[in-house]
XYZ file of C-alpha atoms in Angstrom:
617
model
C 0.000 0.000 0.000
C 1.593 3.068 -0.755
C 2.361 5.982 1.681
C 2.464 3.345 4.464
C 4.298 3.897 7.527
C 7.473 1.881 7.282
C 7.521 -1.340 9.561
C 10.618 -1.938 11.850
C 11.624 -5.392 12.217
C 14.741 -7.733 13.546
C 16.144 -10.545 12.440
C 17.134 -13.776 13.901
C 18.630 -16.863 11.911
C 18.565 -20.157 14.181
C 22.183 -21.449 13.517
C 22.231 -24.953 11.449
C 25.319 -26.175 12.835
C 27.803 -25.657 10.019
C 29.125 -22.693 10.303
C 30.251 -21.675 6.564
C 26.674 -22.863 5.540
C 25.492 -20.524 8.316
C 27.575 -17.832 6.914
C 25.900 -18.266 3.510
C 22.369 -18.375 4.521
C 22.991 -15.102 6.679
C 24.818 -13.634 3.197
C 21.673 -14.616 1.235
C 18.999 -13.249 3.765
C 17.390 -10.200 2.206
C 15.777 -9.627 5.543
C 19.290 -9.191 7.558
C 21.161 -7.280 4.673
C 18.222 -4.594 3.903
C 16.945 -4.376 7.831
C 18.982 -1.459 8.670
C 18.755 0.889 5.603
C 15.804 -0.043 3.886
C 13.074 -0.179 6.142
C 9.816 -0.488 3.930
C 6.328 -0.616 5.062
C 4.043 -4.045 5.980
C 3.233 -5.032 2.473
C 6.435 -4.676 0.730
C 8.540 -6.459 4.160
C 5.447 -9.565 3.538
C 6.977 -9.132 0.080
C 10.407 -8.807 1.559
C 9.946 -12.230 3.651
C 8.314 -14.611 0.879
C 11.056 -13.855 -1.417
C 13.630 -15.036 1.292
C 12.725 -18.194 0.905
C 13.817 -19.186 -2.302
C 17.433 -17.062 -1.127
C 17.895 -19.604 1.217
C 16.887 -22.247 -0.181
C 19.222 -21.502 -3.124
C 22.140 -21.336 -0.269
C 20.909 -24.475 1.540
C 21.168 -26.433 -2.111
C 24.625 -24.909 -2.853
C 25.959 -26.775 -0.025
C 24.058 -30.041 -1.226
C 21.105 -29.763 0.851
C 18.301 -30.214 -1.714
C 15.457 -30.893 0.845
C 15.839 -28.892 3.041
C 12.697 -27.312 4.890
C 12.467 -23.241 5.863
C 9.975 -21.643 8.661
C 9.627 -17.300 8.866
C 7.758 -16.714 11.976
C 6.740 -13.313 12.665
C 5.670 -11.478 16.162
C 5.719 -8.367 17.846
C 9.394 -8.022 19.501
C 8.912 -8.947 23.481
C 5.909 -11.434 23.001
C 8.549 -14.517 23.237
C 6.453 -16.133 25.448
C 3.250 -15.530 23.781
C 0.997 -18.340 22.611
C 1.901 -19.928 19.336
C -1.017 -17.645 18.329
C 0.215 -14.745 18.511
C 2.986 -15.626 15.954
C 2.367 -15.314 11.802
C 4.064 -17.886 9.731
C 5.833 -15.916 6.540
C 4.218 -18.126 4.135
C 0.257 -17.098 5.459
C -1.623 -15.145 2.699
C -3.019 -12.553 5.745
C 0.592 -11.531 6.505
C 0.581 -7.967 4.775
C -2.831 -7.035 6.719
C -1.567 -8.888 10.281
C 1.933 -6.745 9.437
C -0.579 -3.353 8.716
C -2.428 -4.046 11.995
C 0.808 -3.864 14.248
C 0.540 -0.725 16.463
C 2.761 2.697 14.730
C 6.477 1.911 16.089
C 6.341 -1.352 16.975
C 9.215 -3.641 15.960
C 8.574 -7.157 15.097
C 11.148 -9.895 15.525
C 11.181 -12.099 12.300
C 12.599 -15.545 12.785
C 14.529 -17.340 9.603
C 14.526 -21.242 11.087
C 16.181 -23.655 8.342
C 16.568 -27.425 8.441
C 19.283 -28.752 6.200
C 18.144 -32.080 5.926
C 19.969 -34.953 4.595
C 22.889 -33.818 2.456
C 22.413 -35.181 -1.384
C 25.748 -36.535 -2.630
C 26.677 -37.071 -6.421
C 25.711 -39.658 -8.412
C 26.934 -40.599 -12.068
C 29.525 -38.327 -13.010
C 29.788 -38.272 -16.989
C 31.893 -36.868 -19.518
C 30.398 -36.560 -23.157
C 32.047 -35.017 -26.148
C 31.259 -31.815 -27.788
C 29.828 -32.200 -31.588
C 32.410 -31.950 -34.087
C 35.326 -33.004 -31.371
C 35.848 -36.364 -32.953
C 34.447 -39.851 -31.505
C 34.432 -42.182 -28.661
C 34.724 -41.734 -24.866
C 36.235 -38.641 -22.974
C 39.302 -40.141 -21.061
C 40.943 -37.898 -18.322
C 44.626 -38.111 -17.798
C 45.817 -37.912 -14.116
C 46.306 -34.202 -13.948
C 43.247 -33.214 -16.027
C 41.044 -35.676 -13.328
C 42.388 -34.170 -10.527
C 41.511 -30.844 -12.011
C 37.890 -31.726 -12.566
C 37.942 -32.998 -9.068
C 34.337 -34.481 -9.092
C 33.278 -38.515 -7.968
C 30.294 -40.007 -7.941
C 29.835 -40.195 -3.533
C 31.376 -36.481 -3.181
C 28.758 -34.092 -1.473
C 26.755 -32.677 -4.211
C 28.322 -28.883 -3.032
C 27.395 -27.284 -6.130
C 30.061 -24.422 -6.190
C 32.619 -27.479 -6.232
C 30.702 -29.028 -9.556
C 30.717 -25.403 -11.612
C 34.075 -25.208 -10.244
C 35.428 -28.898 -11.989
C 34.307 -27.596 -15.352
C 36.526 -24.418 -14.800
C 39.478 -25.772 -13.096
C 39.251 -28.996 -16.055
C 38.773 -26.041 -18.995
C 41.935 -24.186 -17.521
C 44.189 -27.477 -17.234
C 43.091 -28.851 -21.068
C 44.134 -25.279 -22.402
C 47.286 -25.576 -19.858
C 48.732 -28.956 -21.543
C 48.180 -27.084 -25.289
C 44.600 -27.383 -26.003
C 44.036 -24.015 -26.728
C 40.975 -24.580 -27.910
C 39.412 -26.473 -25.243
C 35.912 -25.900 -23.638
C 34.041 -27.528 -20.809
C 30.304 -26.030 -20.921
C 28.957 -25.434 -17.026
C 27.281 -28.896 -16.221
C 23.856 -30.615 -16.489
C 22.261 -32.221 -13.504
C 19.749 -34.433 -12.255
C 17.897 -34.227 -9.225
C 17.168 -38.072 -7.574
C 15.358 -37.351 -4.906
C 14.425 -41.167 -4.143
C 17.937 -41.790 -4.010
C 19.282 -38.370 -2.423
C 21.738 -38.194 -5.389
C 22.602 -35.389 -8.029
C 23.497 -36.932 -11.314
C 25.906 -34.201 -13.770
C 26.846 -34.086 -17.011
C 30.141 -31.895 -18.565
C 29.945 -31.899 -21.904
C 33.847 -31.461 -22.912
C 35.824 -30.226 -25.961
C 39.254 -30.764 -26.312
C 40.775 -29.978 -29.638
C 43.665 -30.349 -30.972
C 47.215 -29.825 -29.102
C 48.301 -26.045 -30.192
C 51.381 -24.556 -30.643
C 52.361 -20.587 -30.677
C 52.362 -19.325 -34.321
C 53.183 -16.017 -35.417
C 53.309 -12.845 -32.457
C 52.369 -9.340 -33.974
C 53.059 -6.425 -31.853
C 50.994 -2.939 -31.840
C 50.519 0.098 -29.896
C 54.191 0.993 -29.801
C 55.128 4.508 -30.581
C 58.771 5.322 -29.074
C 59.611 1.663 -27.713
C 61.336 -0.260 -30.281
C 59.545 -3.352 -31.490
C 63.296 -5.411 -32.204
C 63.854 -4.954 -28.406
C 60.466 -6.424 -27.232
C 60.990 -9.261 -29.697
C 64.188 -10.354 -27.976
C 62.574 -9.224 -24.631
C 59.771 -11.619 -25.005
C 60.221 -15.310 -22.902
C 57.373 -16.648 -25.666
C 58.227 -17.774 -29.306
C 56.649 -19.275 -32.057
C 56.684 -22.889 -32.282
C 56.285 -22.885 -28.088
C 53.556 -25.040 -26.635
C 50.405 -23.225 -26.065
C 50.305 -22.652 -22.935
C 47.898 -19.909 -20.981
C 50.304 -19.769 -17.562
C 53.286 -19.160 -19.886
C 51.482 -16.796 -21.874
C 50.421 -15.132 -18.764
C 54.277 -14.871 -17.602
C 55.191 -13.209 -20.820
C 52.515 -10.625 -20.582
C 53.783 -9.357 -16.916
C 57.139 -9.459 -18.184
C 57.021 -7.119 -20.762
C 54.380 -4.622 -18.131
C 57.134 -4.969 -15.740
C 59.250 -2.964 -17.690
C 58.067 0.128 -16.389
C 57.392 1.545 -19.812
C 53.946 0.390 -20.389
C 50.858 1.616 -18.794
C 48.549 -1.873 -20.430
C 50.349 -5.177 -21.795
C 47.273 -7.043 -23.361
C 47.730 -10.918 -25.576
C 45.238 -12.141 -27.157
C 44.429 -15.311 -29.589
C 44.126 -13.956 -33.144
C 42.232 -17.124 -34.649
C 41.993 -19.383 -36.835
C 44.659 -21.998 -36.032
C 46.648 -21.897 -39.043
C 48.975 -25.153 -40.887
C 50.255 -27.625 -38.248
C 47.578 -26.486 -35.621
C 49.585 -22.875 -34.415
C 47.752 -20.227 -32.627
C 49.302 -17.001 -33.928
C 49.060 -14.313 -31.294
C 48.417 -10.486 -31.098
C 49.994 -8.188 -28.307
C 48.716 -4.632 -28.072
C 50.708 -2.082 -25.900
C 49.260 0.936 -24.610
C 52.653 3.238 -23.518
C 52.652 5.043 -20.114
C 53.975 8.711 -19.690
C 57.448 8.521 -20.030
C 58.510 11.363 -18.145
C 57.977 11.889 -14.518
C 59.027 14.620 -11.467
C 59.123 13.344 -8.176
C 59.705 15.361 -4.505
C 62.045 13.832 -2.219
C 62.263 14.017 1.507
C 63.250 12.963 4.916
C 64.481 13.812 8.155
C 66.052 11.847 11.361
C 67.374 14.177 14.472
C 70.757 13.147 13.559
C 71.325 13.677 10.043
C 68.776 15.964 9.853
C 66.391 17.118 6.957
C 67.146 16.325 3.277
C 64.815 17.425 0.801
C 64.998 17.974 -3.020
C 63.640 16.624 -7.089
C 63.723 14.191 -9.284
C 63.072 13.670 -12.767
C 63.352 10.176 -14.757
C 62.701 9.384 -18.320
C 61.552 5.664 -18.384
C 62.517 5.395 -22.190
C 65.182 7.412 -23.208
C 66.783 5.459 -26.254
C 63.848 3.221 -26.799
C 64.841 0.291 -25.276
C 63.641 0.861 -21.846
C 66.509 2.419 -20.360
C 65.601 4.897 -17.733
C 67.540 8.164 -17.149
C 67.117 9.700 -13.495
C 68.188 13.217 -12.586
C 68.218 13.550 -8.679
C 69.495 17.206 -6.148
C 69.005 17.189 -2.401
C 69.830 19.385 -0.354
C 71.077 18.086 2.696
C 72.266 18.576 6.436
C 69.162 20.558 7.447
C 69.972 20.830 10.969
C 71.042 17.694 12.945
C 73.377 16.541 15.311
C 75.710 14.939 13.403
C 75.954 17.811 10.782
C 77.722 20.910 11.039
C 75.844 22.196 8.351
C 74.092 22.549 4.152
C 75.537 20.132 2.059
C 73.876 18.612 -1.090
C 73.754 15.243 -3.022
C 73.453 15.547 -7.161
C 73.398 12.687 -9.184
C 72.919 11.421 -12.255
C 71.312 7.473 -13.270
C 71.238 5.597 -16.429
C 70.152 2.305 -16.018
C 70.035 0.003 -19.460
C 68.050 -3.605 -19.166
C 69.154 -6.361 -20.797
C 72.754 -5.523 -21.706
C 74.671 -8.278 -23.495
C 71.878 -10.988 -22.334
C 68.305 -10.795 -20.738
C 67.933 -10.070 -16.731
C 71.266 -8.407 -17.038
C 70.820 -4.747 -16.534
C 73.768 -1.968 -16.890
C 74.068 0.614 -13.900
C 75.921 3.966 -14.757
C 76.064 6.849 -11.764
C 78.093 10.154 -12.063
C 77.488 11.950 -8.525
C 78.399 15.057 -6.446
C 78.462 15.287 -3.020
C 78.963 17.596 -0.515
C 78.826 16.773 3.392
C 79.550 18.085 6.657
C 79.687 15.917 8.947
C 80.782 15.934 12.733
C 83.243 13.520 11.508
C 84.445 14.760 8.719
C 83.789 17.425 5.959
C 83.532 15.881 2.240
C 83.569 16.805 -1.579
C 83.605 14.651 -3.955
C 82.754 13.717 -7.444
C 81.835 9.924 -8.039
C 81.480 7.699 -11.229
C 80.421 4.455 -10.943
C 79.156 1.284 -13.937
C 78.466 -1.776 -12.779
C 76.101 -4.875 -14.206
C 73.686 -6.624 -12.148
C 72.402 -9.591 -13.234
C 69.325 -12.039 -11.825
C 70.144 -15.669 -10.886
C 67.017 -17.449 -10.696
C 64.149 -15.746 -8.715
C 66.081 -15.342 -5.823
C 69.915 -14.388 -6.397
C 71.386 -11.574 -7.641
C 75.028 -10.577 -8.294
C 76.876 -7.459 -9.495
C 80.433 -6.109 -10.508
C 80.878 -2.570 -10.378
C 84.477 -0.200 -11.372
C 84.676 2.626 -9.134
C 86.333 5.989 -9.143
C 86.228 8.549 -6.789
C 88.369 12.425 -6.411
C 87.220 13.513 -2.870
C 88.422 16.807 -0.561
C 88.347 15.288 3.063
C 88.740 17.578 5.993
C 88.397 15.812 9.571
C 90.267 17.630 13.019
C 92.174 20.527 10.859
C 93.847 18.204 8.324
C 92.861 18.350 4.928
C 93.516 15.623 2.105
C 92.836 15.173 -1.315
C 92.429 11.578 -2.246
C 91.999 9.066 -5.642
C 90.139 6.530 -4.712
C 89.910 3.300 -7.621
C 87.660 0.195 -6.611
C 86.097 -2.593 -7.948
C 83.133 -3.898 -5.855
C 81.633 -7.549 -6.197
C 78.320 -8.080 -4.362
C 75.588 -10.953 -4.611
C 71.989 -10.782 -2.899
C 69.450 -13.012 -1.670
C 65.793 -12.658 -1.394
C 62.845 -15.131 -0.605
C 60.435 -12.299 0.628
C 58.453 -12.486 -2.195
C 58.153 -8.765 -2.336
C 58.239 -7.003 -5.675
C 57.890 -3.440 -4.189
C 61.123 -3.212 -2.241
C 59.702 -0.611 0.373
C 56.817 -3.278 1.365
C 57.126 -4.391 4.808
C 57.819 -8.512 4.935
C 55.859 -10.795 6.831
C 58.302 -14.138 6.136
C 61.730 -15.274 4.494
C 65.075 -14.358 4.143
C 67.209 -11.263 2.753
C 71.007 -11.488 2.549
C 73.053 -9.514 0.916
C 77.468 -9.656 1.049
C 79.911 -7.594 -1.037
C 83.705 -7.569 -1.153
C 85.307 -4.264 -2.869
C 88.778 -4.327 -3.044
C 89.825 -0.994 -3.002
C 93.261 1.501 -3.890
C 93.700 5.064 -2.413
C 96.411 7.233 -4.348
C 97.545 9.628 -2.077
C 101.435 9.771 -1.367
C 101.711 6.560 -2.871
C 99.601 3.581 -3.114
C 97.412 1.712 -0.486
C 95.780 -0.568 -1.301
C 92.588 -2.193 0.972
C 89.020 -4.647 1.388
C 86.267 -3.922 2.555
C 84.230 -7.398 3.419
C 80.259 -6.305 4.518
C 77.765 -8.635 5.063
C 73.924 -8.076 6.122
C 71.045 -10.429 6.923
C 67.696 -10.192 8.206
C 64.225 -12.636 8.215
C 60.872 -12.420 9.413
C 58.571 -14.402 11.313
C 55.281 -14.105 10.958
C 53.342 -14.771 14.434
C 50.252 -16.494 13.032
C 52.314 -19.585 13.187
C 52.357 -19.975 15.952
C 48.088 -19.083 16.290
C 48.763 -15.560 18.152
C 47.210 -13.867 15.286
C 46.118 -13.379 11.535
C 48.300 -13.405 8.878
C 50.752 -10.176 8.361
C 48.891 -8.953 11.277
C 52.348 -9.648 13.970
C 55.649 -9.757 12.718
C 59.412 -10.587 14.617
C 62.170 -8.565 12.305
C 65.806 -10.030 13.432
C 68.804 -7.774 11.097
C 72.436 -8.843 11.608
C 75.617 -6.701 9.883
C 79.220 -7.449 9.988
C 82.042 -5.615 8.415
C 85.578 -6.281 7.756
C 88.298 -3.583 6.245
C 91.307 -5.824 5.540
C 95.004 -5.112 4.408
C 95.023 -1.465 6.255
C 95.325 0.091 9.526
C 91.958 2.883 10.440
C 94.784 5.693 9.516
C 95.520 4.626 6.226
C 92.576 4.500 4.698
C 90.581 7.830 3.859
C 87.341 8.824 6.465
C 84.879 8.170 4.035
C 86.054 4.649 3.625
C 86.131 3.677 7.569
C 83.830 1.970 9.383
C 81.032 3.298 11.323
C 77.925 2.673 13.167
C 74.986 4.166 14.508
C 71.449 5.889 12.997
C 68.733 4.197 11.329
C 70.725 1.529 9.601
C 73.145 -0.132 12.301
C 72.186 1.379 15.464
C 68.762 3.750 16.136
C 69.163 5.948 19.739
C 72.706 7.081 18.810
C 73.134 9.833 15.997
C 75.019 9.064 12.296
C 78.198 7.445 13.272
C 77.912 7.861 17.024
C 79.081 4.291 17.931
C 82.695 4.046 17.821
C 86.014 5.814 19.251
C 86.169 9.067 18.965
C 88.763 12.059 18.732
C 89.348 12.772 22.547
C 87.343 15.672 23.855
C 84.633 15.727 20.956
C 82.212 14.329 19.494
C 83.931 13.579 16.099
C 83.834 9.756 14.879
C 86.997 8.573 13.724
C 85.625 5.595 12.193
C 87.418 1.870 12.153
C 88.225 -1.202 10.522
C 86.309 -3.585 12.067
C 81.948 -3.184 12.221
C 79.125 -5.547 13.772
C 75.360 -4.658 14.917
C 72.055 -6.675 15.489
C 68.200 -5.639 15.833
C 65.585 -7.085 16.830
C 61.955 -5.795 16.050
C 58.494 -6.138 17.160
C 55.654 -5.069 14.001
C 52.141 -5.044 14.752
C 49.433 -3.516 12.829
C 46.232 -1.792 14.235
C 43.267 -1.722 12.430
C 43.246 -1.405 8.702
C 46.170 1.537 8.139
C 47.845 1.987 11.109
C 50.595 -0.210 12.847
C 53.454 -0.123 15.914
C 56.685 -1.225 16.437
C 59.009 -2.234 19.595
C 63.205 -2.363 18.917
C 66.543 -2.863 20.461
C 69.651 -2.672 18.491
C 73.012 -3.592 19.866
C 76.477 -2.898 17.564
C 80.306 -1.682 18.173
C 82.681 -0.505 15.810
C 86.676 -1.810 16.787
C 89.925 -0.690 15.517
C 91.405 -4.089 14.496
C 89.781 -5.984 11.426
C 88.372 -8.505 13.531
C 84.905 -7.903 14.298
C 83.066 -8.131 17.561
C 85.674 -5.696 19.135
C 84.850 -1.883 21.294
C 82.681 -1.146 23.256
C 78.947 -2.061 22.838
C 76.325 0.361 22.255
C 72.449 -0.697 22.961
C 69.649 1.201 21.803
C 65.697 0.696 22.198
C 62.952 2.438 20.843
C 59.309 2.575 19.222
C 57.435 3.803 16.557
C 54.211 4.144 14.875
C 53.692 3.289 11.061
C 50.829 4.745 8.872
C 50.370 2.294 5.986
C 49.405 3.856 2.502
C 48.967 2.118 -0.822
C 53.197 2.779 -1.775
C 54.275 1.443 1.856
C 54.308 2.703 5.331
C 55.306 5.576 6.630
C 57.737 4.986 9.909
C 58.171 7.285 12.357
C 60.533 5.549 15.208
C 62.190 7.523 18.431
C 65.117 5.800 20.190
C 67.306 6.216 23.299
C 70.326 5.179 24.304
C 70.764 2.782 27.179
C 74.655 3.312 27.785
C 75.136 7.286 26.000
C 78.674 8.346 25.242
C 80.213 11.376 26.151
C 79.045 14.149 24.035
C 76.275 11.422 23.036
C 72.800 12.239 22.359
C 69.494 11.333 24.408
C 67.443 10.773 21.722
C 66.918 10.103 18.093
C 63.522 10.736 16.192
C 63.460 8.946 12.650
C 61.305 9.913 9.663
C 60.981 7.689 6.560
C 59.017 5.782 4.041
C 59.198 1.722 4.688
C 60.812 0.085 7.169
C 64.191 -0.008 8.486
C 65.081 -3.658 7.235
């Protein structure tokens, strides 16, 4: 009736024992999901009830219940001891005028009551050909019946029989049968026998191979480099997975903003599925703004702009200037960081990438004042999914001034590094929840400077996660243990004889938090000026818990010393504890950690505050 007062009402749904069946009756209800903001008036909720009953009985026979049985009641809310009288079943044709009758306000309790019944289970499971698919019987192989994963004496669930013709579609295409199809499946009700009888009707085609690949959408990439980029050829088995891999390949370039492949039928001679790949580019150039700040180093702060396809073959050109030193207790005062970045994939063979930095730096540090000019190439190249290694020359001319002295110094090096990561992360700045990151490097080293010295530098760093749902304490990525460990070695020189810059130091975000930049160490008597060393360890450990849906905390204690002989685990040990609060946004979290010092130097400070994007380790 229109312009009816609207009729609030409650809902109750008597629990059938099985929970996830419980879940998808309450998920079906009409009643529960539109109580709240769509309260209607009595003849459309009448409406509103009947209607519920085919929802759950469509839920109750997704779960293989096929007879079951469903009672609505309906009375005023606080009449639960009322006669039986007093209650209207949901199925009564004088429901909309017993609803209209209820006194203005008064909220009526509506009570969903199902009975599963006895659960059907399948019957004859059958295969039959599609026309035109050639003759005889369908016969599975192994893989292809465990895909379809339907017997005859299997609870008749049916989201697990529309799932066998998917899953046994996807596996046909996945052994070459690119033109396989599995139509959704006929069945038979039995109730006499409680028994669902299906039927898949299956086509499986011909085995397929990859024919001919034709590339589009390309404007300033060049199409000669994608063809040699590509990990799919012609004459490769069909296969969708493979295919698939390809495809997020060539949109992990970072050049494309859509990678699509698609089938461009018909199969042509020898049964070969040629192939069409369409590339929409993305904007090529980009500006960024840059920034951070920690109480010992201060703020930095400055641009960026990259080209991700400079010479058409993917290569990315970065321009980067920071300022630096903006305030801070380890700084004395401006300095500035300019750099330049050309970075060339696939040089010489694929998942080899070439690494070119000229650089300018300017620092003052409490322990010493630098400028320099840096140029670096190096090649990195993937091992596998998990190991990478690189080989970088090295040459540095650098004005050092540390307690008075000043020294200009040559610096030549050739560092050799290898890295290991089963994380699973592909954005490095997203915070892990399990595995393993190492990472060891070995430059051998020759500073010209009255002569020749020549010198190592070993460094090694590790850190895993644990994820606390293991053990039950919570849900996954929810409660995370962080452990980091870092050792470091200078061998075939005394601390003296090799430049500042080149020492050994600890302390600050990335060996020890609660003591500023290069705080842990010996020092120049009667200041606070590092003087660095040939010898380097420090540990952390790390609580990481997140709250709610963005936010997140951490607990930490770091421990690390810094000696003067090339032995590690030598000087004095510095701990450090601290906590922090993480925001969590769709590029990673933002950290903000403060630290103190449980054993402060002289001249130390009491506190550290840390600013950044990601987390530590």
């Amino acid at each position: 009736m229109l312009g009816a007062d609207p009729q609030p009402y409650t809902t109750i749904v008597t629990p059938t024992g099985e929970a996830e069946l419980d879940a998808a009756i309450s998920a079906s209800s009409g009643l529960l999901s539109l109580q709240k903001t769509h309260v209607v008036g009595p003849f459309a909720l009448a409406g509103r009830i009947r209607n519920d009953y085919g929802r759950l009985r469509i839920a109750l026979e997704s779960y293989g219940y096929y007879a079951p049985t469903i009672r609505i009641s309906v009375r005023p809310r606080g009449d639960r001891n009322a006669p039986d009288a007093v209650a209207m079943d949901g199925t009564d044709p004088r429901l909309p005028e017993w609803l209209q009758a209820i006194p203005k306000g008064q909220v009526v309790q509506v009570t969903v009551t199902p009975t599963r019944g006895e659960i059907f289970r399948l019957g004859r499971v059958t295969l039959v050909r599609a026309a035109g698919d050639g003759t005889g019987p369908v016969v599975l192989n192994p893989a292809q019946s465990k895909a379809l994963g339907v017997a005859s004496g299997q609870p008749a669930v049916a989201s697990d029989v529309l799932a066998g013709a998917t899953n046994l579609q996807a596996e046909l295409k996945e052994e070459g049968h690119a033109l396989a199809r599995v139509d959704p499946p006929k069945a038979w009700l039995r109730p006499d026998t409680h028994t669902l009888d299906v039927e898949y009707t299956v086509r499986i085609g011909p085995v397929v191979t990859i024919g001919a690949i034709t590339l589009s959408g390309m404007r300033r990439t060049h199409p000669a480099y994608i063809a040699r980029r590509m990990t799919m050829h012609p004459d490769d088995l069909y296969q969708p997975s493979r295919i698939e891999s390809a495809r997020q390949d060539l949109a992990g370039l970072g050049v494309f903003s859509n990678v699509q492949v698609n089938d461009a039928p018909p199969l042509t001679a020898g049964n070969q599925m040629p192939l069409s790949l369409n590339f929409t580019e993305g904007k090529v150039r980009t500006v960024a703004v840059q920034g951070g700040y920690s109480t010992d180093l201060g703020g930095r702060a400055g641009v960026s702009w990259t080209h991700r396809n400079i010479f058409g073959n993917a290569e990315r050109l970065r321009l980067t200037a920071l300022v630096t030193g903006l305030g801070g207790s380890a700084q004395q005062g401006l300095g500035y960081d300019v750099y330049a970045d050309l970075m060339k994939p696939d040089f010489g063979s694929r998942d080899q990438n070439l690494s070119v930095r000229v650089e300018g730096i300017r620092q003052l540090l409490y322990s010493y004042r630098q400028t320099a000019l840096l140029v670096r190439a190096g090649v990195v190249r993937r091992l596998g999914r998990l190991w990478t290694v690189s080989f970088e020359g090295q040459a540095e001319q650098e004005q050092i001034e540390q307690m008075g002295q000043v020294n200009d110094y040559t610096i030549i090096s050739l560092p050799l590094g290898a890295t290991y990561d089963s994380t699973g992360l592909s954005n490095p700045i997203d915070p892990a929840t399990h595995g393993f990151r190492l990472a060891a490097s070995v430059t051998p080293s020759a500073s010209l400077l009255d002569g020749t010295s020549f010198f190592t530098i070993m460094q090694a760093n590790a850190s895993t996660y644990f994820d606390l749902t293991h053990l039950g304490l919570s849900r996954p990525g929810r409660s995370v243990i962080a452990v980091r460990g870092i050792v470091g070695s200078v061998q075939g020189a005394s601390t003296f004889d090799i430049p500042p810059d080149q020492r050994l130091y600890a302390g600050g975000s990335a060996t020890v938090r609660g003591f500023r930049y290069q705080g842990v160490g010996p020092q120049f008597p009667n200041s606070k000026y590092a003087i660095g060393g040939t010898s380097m360890d420090a540990a952390s450990l790390e609580f990481r818990q997140r709250l709610f849906r963005s936010f997140g905390g951490a607990l930490f204690a770091d421990a690390g010393q810094v000696g003067t002989g090339s032995r590690p685990f030598q000087g004095t040990l510095r701990v450090g504890v601290g906590a922090g609060v993480r925001y969590y946004t769709p590029i990673g979290p933002v950290r903000v950690d403060i630290a103190v010092p449980l054993n402060r130097p002289n001249r130390g400070d009491t506190w550290e505050l840390y600013l950044g994007l990601g987390e530590t380790f």
